[in-house]
Coordinates of C-alpha atoms and ligand atoms in Angstrom, one line a residue:
X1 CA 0.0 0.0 0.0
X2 CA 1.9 3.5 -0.7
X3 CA 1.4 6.0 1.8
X4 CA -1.0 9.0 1.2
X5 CA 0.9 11.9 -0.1
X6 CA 1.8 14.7 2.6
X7 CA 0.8 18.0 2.5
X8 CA 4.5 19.5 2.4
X9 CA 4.6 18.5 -0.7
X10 CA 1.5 20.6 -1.9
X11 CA 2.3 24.1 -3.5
X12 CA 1.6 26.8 -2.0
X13 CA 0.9 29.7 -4.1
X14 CA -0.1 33.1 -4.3
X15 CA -3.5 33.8 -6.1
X16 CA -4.2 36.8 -8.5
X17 CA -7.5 37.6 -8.5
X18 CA -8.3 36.6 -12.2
X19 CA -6.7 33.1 -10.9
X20 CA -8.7 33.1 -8.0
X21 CA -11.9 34.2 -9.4
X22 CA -11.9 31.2 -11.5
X23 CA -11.6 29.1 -8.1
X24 CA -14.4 30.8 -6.5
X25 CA -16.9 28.2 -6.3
X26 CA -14.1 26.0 -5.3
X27 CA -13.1 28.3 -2.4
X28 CA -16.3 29.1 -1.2
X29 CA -17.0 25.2 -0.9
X30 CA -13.8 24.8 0.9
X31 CA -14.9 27.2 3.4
X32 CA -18.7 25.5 3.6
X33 CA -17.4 22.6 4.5
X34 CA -14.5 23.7 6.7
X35 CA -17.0 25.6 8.5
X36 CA -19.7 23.2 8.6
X37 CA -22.1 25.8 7.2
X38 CA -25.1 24.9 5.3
X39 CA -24.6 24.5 1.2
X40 CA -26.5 27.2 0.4
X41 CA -24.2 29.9 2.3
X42 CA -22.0 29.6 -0.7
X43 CA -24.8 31.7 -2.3
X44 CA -24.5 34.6 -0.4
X45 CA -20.4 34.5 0.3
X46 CA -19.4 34.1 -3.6
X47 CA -20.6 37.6 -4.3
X48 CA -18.9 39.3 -1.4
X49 CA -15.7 37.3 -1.7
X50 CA -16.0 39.0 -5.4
X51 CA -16.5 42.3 -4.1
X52 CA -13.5 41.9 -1.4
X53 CA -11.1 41.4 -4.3
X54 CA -11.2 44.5 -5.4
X55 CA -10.0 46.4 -2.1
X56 CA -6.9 47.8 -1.5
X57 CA -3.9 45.3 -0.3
X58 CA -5.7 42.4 -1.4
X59 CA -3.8 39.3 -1.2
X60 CA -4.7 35.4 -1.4
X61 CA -3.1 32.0 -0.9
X62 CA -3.8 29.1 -2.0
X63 CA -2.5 25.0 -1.0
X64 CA -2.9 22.9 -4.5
X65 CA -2.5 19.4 -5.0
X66 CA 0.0 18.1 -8.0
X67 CA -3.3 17.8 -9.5
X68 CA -4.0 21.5 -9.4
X69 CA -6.5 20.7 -6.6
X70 CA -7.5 23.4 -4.0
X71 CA -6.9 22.0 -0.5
X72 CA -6.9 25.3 1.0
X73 CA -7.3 29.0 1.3
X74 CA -6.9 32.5 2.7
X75 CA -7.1 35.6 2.0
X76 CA -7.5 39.4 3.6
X77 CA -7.1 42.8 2.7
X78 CA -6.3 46.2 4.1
X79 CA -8.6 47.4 6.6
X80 CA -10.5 51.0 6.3
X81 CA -13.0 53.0 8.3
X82 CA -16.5 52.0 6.5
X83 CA -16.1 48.6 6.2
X84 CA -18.8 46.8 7.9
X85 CA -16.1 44.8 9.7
X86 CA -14.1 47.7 10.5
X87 CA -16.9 49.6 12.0
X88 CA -18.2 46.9 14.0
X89 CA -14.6 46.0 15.8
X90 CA -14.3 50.1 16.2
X91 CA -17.8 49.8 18.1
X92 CA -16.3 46.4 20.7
X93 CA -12.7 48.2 21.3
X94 CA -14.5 51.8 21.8
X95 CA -17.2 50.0 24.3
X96 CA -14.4 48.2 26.2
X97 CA -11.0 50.2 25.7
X98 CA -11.5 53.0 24.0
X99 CA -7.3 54.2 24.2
X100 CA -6.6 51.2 21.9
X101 CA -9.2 51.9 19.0
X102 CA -6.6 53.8 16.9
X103 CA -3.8 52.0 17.6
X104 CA -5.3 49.0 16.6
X105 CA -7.5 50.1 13.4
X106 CA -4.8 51.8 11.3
X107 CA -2.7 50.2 9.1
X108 CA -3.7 46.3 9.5
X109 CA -4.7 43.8 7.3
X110 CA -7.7 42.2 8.0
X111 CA -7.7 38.4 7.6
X112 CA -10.8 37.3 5.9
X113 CA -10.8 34.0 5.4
X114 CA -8.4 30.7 6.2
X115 CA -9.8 27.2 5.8
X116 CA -8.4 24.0 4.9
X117 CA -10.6 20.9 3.3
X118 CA -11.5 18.8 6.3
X119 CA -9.6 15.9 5.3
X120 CA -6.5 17.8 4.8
X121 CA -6.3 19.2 7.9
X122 CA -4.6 18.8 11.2
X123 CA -1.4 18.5 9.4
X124 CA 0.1 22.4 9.4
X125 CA -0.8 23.4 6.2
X126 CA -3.3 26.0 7.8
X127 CA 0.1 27.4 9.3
X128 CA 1.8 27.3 5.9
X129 CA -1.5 29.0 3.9
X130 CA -1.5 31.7 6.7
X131 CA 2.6 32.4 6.8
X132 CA 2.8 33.2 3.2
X133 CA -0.3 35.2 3.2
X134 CA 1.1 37.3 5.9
X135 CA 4.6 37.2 4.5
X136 CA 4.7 40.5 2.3
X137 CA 0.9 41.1 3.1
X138 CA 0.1 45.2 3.6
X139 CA -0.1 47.1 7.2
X140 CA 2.3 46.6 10.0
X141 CA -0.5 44.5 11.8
X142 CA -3.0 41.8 11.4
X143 CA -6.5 41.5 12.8
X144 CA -8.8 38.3 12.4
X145 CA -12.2 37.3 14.2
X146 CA -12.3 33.7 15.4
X147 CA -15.7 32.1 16.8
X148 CA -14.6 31.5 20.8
X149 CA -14.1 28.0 21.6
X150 CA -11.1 25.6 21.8
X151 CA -11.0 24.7 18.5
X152 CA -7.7 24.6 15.8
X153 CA -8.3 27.4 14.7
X154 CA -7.3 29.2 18.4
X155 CA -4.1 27.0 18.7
X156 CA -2.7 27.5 15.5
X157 CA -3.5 31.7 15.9
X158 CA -2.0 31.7 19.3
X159 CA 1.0 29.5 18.4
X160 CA 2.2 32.3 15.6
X161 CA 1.5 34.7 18.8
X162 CA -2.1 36.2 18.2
X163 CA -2.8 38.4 20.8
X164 CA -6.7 39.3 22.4
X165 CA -7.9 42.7 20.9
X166 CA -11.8 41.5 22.0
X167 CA -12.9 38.7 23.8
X168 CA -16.7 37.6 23.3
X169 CA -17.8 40.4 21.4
X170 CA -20.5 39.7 19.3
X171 CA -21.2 41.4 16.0
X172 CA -24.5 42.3 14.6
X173 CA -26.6 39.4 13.0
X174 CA -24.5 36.5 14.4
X175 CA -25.3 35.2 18.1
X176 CA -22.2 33.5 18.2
X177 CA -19.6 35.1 20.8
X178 CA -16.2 35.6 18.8
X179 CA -12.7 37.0 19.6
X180 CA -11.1 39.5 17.7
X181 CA -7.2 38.9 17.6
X182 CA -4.4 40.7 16.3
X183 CA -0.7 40.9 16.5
X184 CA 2.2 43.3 14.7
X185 CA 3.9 42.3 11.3
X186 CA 5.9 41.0 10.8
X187 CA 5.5 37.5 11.7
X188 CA 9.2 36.2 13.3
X189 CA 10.2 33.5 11.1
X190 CA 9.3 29.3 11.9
X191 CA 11.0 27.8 15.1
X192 CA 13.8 25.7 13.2
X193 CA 13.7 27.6 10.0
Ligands
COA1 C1 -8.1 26.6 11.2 C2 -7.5 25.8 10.0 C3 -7.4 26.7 8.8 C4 -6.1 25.4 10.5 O1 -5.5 24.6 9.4 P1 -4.8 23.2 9.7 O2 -4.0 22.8 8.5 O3 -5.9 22.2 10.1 O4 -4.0 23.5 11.0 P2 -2.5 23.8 11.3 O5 -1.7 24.3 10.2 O6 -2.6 24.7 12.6 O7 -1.9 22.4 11.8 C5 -2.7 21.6 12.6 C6 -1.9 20.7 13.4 O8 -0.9 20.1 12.6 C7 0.3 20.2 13.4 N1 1.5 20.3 12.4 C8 2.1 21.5 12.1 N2 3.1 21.2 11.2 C9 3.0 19.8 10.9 C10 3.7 19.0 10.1 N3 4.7 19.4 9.4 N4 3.4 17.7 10.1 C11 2.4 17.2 10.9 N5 1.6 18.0 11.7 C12 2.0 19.3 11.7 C13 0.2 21.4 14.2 O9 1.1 21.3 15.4 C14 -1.2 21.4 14.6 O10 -1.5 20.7 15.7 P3 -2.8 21.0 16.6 O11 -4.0 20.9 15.7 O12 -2.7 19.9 17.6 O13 -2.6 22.3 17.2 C15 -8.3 24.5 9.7 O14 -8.3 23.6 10.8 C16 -9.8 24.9 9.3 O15 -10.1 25.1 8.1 N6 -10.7 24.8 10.3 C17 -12.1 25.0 10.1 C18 -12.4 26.4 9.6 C19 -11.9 27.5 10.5 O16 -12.1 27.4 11.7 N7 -11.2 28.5 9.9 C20 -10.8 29.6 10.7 C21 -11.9 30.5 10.9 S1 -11.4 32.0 11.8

């Protein structure tokens, strides 16, 4: 029997958005599954996904198979006043500590989206997808919103050294209590490397 192939041996590239556009539907499914979300979520998050490639500092990574195969994702983008996203973190750190709102919300890159295919992960390429997104990615931090709960997810962000920006904030039209992390850029190189 030969062994399954391992994931090191995956490329990991950087997307443009023409390339990635063409792998839409088979990002977003990544992500529906990853997430555990219902099928028809795709619906709504192909469209947005769309729109988000077109702001500034864009940037997207991708984990393929030798057979061209998307395993994995992530992207973000840089971070502006009027975003919905941006707004509704501005509204948590103002609530709770107000000093850090500006220190926090200028010049980061907001990541938007990581997930790996269920059966690929648990094997670090969620690490490798999220270091060479942040490696040459815009803003001299990065900020991500993570539901709470001790999932993979949490270890992997606090192993590269995520700190807590908010803790169980929850943002308009999800009941789900999430934490908002962030840390500076950029990242120290791999233990080892
Ligand atoms: C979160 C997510 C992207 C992480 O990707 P991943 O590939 O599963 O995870 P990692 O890269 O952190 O690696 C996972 C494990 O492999 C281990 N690992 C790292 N390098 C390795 C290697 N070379 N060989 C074997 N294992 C390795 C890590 O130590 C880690 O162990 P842990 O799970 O016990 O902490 C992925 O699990 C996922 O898509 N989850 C569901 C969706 C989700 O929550 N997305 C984030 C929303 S904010």
């Amino acid at each position: 029997m030969t062994a399954a192939p391992s994931p090191r041996s995956d490329r990991i590239v950087e997307f443009s958005a023409d390339q990635f556009r063409e792998r839409l539907n088979e990002a977003v499914r990544i992500y529906v599954n990853a997430m555990g979300y219902p099928p028809s979520t795709a619906q709504q998050r192909a469209p947005m996904w769309s729109a988000h490639m077109l702001r500034a500092g864009w940037r997207c990574v991708g984990a393929l198979t030798a057979d061209d195969e998307l395993l994995g994702v992530g992207y973000g983008y840089l971070g502006h006043p009027g975003q919905w996203w941006h707004e509704q973190v501005r509204r948590g750190i103002l609530a709770r500590s107000p000093g850090s709102a500006e220190e926090w919300l200028t010049d980061y890159f907001e990541l938007t989206e990581l997930h790996v295919r269920p059966d690929s992960q648990g094997s670090g390429l969620g690490e490798e997808i999220l270091r060479r997104l942040l490696d040459g990615a815009a803003g001299s931090k990065v900020l991500l919103s993570t539901p709470e709960g001790p999932t993979r997810a949490w270890r992997l962000y606090r192993r590269i050294g995520f700190q807590d920006v908010l803790r169980h904030y929850q943002f308009t039209g999800d009941p789900r209590p999430f934490a908002v992390l962030g840390r500076a850029l950029p990242l120290e190189p791999r233990q080892g490397s």
